[in-house]
XYZ file of C-alpha atoms in Angstrom:
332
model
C -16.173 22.926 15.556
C -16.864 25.750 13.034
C -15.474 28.107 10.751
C -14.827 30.807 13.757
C -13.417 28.432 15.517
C -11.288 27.342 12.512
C -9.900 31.111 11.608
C -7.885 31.226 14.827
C -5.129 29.030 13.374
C -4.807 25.922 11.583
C -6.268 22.617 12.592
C -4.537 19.469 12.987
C -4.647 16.337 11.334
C -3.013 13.326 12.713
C -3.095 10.430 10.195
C -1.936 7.083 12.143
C 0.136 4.808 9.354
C 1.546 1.184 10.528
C 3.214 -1.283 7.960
C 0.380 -2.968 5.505
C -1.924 0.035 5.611
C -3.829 0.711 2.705
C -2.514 3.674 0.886
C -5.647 5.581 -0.547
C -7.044 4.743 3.512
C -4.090 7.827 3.494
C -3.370 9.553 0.842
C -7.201 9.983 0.050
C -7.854 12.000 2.688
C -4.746 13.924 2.929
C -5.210 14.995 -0.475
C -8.583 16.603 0.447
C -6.799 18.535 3.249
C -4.309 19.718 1.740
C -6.093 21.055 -1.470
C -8.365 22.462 0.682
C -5.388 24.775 1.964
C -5.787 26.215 -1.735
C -9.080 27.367 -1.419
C -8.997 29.230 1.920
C -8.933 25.872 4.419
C -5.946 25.825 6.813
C -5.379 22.546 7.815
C -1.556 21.018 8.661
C -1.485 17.516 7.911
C 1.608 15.221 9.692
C 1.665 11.702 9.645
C 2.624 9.592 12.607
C 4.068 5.948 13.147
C 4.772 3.779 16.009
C 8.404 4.580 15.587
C 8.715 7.412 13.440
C 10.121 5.189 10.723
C 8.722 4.879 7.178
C 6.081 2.197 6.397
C 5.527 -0.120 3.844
C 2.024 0.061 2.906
C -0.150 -3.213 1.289
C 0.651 -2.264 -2.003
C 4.383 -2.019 -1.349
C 5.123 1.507 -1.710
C 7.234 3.431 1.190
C 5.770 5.579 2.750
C 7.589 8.487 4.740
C 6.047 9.855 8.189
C 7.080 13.204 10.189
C 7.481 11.441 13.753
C 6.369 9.181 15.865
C 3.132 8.598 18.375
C 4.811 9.842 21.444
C 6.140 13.071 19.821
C 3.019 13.671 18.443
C 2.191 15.618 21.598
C -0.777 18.815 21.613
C -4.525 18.563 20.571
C -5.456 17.113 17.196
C -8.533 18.372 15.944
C -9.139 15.703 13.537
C -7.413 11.878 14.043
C -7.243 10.029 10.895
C -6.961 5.809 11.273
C -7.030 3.768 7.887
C -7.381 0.471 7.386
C -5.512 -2.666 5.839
C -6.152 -6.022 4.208
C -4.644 -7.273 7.556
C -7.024 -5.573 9.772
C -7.285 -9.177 11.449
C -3.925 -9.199 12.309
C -3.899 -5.866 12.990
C -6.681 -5.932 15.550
C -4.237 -8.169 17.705
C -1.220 -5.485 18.153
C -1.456 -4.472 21.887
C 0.700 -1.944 20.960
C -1.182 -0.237 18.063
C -4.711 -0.313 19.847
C -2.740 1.580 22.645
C -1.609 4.030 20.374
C -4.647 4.645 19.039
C -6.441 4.808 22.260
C -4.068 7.731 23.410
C -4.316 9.732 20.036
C -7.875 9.552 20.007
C -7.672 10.532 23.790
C -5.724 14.429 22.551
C -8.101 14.285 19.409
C -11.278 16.834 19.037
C -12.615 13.838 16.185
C -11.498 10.733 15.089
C -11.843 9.551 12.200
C -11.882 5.959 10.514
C -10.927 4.805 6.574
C -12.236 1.267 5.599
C -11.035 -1.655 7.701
C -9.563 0.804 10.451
C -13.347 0.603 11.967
C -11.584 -2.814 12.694
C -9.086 -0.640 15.070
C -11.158 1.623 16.337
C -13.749 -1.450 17.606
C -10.738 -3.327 18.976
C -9.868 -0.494 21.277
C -13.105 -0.212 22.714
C -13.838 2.986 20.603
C -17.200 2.190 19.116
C -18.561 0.894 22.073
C -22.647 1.958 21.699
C -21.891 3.351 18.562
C -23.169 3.204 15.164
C -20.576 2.686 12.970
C -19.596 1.568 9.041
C -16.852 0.531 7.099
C -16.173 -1.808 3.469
C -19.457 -3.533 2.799
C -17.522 -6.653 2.514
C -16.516 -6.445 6.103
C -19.474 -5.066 7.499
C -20.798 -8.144 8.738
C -17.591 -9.697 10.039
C -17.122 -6.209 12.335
C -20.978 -6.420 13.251
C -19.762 -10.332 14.739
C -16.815 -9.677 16.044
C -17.749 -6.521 18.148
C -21.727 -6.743 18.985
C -21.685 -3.929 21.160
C -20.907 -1.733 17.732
C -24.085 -0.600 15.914
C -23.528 -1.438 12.244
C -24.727 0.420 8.962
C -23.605 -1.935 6.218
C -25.113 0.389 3.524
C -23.874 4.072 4.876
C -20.871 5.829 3.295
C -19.775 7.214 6.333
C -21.622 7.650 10.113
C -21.445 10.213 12.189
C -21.650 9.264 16.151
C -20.640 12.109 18.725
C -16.914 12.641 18.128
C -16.311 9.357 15.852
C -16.527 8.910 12.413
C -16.215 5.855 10.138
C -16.276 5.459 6.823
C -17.270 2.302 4.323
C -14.509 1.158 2.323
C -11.400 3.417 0.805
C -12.592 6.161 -1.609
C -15.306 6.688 1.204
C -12.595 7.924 3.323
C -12.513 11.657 0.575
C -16.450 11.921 1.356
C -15.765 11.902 4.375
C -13.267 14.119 4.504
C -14.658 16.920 2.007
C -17.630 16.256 4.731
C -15.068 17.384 7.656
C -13.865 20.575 5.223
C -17.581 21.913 4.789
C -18.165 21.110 8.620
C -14.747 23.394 9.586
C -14.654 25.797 6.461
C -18.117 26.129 5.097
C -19.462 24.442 1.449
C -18.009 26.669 -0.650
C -14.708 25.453 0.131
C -15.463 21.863 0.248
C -16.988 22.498 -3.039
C -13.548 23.511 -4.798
C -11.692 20.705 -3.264
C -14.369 18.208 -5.017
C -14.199 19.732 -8.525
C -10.614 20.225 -8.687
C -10.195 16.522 -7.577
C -13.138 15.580 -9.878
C -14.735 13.656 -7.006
C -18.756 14.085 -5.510
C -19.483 15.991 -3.184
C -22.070 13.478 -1.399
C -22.672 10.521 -3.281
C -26.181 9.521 -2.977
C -27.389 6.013 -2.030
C -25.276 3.905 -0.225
C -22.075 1.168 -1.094
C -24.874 -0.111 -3.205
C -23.372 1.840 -5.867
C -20.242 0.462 -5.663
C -19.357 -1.056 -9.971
C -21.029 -3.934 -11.247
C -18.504 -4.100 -13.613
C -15.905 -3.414 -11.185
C -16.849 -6.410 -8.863
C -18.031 -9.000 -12.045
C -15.612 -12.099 -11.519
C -12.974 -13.068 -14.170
C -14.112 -15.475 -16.195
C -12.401 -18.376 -18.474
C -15.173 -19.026 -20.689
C -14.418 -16.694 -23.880
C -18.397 -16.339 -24.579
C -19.544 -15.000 -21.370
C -16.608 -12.436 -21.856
C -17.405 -11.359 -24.943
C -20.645 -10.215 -24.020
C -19.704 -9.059 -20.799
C -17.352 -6.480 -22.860
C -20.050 -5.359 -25.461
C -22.171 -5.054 -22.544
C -19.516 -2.545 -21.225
C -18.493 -0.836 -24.141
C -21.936 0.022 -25.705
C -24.752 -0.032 -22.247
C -27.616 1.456 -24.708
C -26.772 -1.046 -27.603
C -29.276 -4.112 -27.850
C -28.348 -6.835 -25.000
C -31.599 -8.511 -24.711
C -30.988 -12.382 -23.989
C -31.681 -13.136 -27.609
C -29.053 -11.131 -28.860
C -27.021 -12.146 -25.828
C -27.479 -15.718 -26.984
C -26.342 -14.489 -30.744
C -23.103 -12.961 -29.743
C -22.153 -15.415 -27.777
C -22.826 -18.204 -30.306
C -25.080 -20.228 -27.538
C -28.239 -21.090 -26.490
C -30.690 -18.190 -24.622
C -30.686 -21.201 -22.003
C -26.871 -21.708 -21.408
C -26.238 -18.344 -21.446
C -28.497 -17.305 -18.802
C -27.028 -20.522 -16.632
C -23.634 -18.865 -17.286
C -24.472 -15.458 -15.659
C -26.151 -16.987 -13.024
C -22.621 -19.453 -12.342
C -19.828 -17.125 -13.100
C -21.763 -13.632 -12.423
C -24.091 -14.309 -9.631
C -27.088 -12.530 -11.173
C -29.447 -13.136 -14.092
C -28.441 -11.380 -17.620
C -30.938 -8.669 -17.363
C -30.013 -7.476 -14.174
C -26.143 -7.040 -14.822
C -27.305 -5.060 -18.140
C -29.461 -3.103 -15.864
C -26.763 -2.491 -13.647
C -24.537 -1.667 -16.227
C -26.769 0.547 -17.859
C -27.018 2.655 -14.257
C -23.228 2.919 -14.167
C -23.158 4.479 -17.115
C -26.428 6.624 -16.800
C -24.888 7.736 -13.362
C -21.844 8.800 -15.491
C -23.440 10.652 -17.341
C -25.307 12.339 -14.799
C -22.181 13.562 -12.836
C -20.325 14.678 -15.805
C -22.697 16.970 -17.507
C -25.848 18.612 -18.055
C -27.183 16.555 -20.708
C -31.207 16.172 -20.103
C -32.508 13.220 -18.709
C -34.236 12.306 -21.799
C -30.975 12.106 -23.689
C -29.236 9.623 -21.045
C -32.110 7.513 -20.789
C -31.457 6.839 -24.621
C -28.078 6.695 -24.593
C -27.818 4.267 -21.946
C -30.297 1.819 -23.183
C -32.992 2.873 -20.444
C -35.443 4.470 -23.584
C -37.566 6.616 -21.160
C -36.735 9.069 -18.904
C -39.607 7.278 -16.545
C -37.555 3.869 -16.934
C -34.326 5.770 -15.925
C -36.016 6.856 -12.890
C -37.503 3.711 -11.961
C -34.228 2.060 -12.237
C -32.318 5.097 -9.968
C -35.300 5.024 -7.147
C -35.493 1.086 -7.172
C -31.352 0.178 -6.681
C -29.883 3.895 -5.250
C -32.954 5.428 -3.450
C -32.978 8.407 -5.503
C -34.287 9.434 -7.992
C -31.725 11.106 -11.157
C -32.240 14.703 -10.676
C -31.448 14.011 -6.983
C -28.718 11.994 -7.738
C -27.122 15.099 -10.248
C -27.720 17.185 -7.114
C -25.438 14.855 -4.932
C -22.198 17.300 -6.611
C -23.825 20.077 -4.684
C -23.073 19.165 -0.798
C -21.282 16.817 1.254
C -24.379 16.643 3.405
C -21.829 17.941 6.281
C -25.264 19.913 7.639
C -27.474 16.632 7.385
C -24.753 13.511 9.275
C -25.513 10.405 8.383
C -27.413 8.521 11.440
């Protein structure tokens, strides 16, 4: 599909919704579409359920649809399928897996958020395919369907007329990726800044937040460093002055990070430190020499050691990742 193709009237997106669906699996992507429609997209969005009624979605909020699968007759040129928490139940609806067979069957694409890889494997759709979704399923979908190629690390693959995506906020890359495929970068490229979002993050779910996915803890010490660590990345948080704040010994404190964090002190700082150097990086021009200080990486050759040995890339490349979905380069 391409942007002639895409001028002679608007293309349709079919999102599939069922009761415990993830809501950003939905909204995420129908948000891209939609804005895109103020930038010179056309896209017209409905959103299907088994029996036309509203859904309750996994975080309890209703959510309305147009119609149901069977009136959803005519060609869809994209078919959108999120996930759930459930996707294990999920995977066991006859019904559903039907439905989604037959939508994909009048869609041009189709398109999976998250766990709905999960659905799309269950009705035989990734068959020989490579395929992603949430890194923390990846290796459950990899056992459960070994005739699906999987990329724990991608944020979204690209195989013929499939796509999948890794887990929820993936499912707007991949989306601004389908908007620069049908209606050229430029557009794309409006939809990310006004929804403050990349336009191809680089690296893989590697990046996903150390301090986003650091355990709660009940010992008091271990969170108050944890939180300077957070609020100040460039301050001093070698293990000596670890050890001070926390009122311990270098020895226990180290044995505390390893319990209730999974990783030595000096990598979380280090991974905290990216986070924020990242940040910084997406948000402005500042030179690299300024971020390396502020973030508590001292060098601009440290800061790019650090980006090259966890993301792959190196900072400059990283900045560039606002630039393009990478709609011209798929993954895989």
């Amino acid at each position: 599909m391409n942007r002639s193709q895409a001028a002679t009237g608007p293309l349709q997106v079919t999102v599939l919704v069922f009761p415990g669906v993830r809501l950003l699996d939905v909204t995420g992507p129908i948000e891209v579409f939609s804005s895109a429609n103020d930038f010179g997209g056309r896209y017209r969005v409905r959103v299907v359920s088994s029996d036309g009624l509203e859904v309750t979605t996994a975080s309890g909020t209703r959510l309305g649809v147009d119609m149901s699968v069977d009136r959803a007759t005519g060609t869809s040129d994209v078919l959108v399928v999120p996930g759930g928490p459930e996707w294990d139940r999920l995977i066991k609806d006859d019904a559903l897996l039907d439905q989604v067979r037959a939508l994909h069957a009048r869609s041009r694409r189709t398109a999976s958020i998250c766990t709905g890889a999960f659905l799309l494997a269950a009705a035989g759709l990734l068959d020989g395919r490579r395929a992603t979704t949430h890194w923390r399923n990846a290796r459950e979908l990899a056992l459960r369907f070994p005739a699906v190629t999987v990329d724990p690390d991608a944020i979204f693959v690209r195989d013929g007329t499939v796509v999948t995506s890794a887990g929820v906020s993936a499912g707007i890359d991949l989306s601004l990726a389908l908007v620069e495929e049908h209606f050229g970068g430029e557009v794309a490229r409006s939809v990310a800044k006004d929804m403050v979002v990349f336009m191809q993050r680089p690296g893989g779910q590697s990046q996903f937040s150390a301090r986003a996915r650091t355990p709660h803890t009940r010992q008091d010490a271990l969170r108050r460093v944890l939180d300077a660590v957070a609020q100040d990345p460039g301050a001093d948080h070698t293990l000596s002055a670890m050890a001070r704040r926390a009122s311990l010994s270098a020895r226990h404190v180290t044995r505390l990070f390893c319990d209730e964090v999974g990783v030595s002190p000096a990598r979380y700082v280090e991974q905290v430190r990216l986070e924020a150097a990242q940040a910084l990086l997406e948000s402005g021009d500042d030179p690299q020499a300024a971020i390396a200080r502020r973030t508590g990486f001292g060098s601009p050759e440290s800061l790019r050691r650090a980006f090259v040995r966890h993301l792959g890339v190196t900072p400059g490349a990283y900045r560039a990742g606002f630039r393009t979905t990478g709609a011209a380069h798929p993954a895989g």
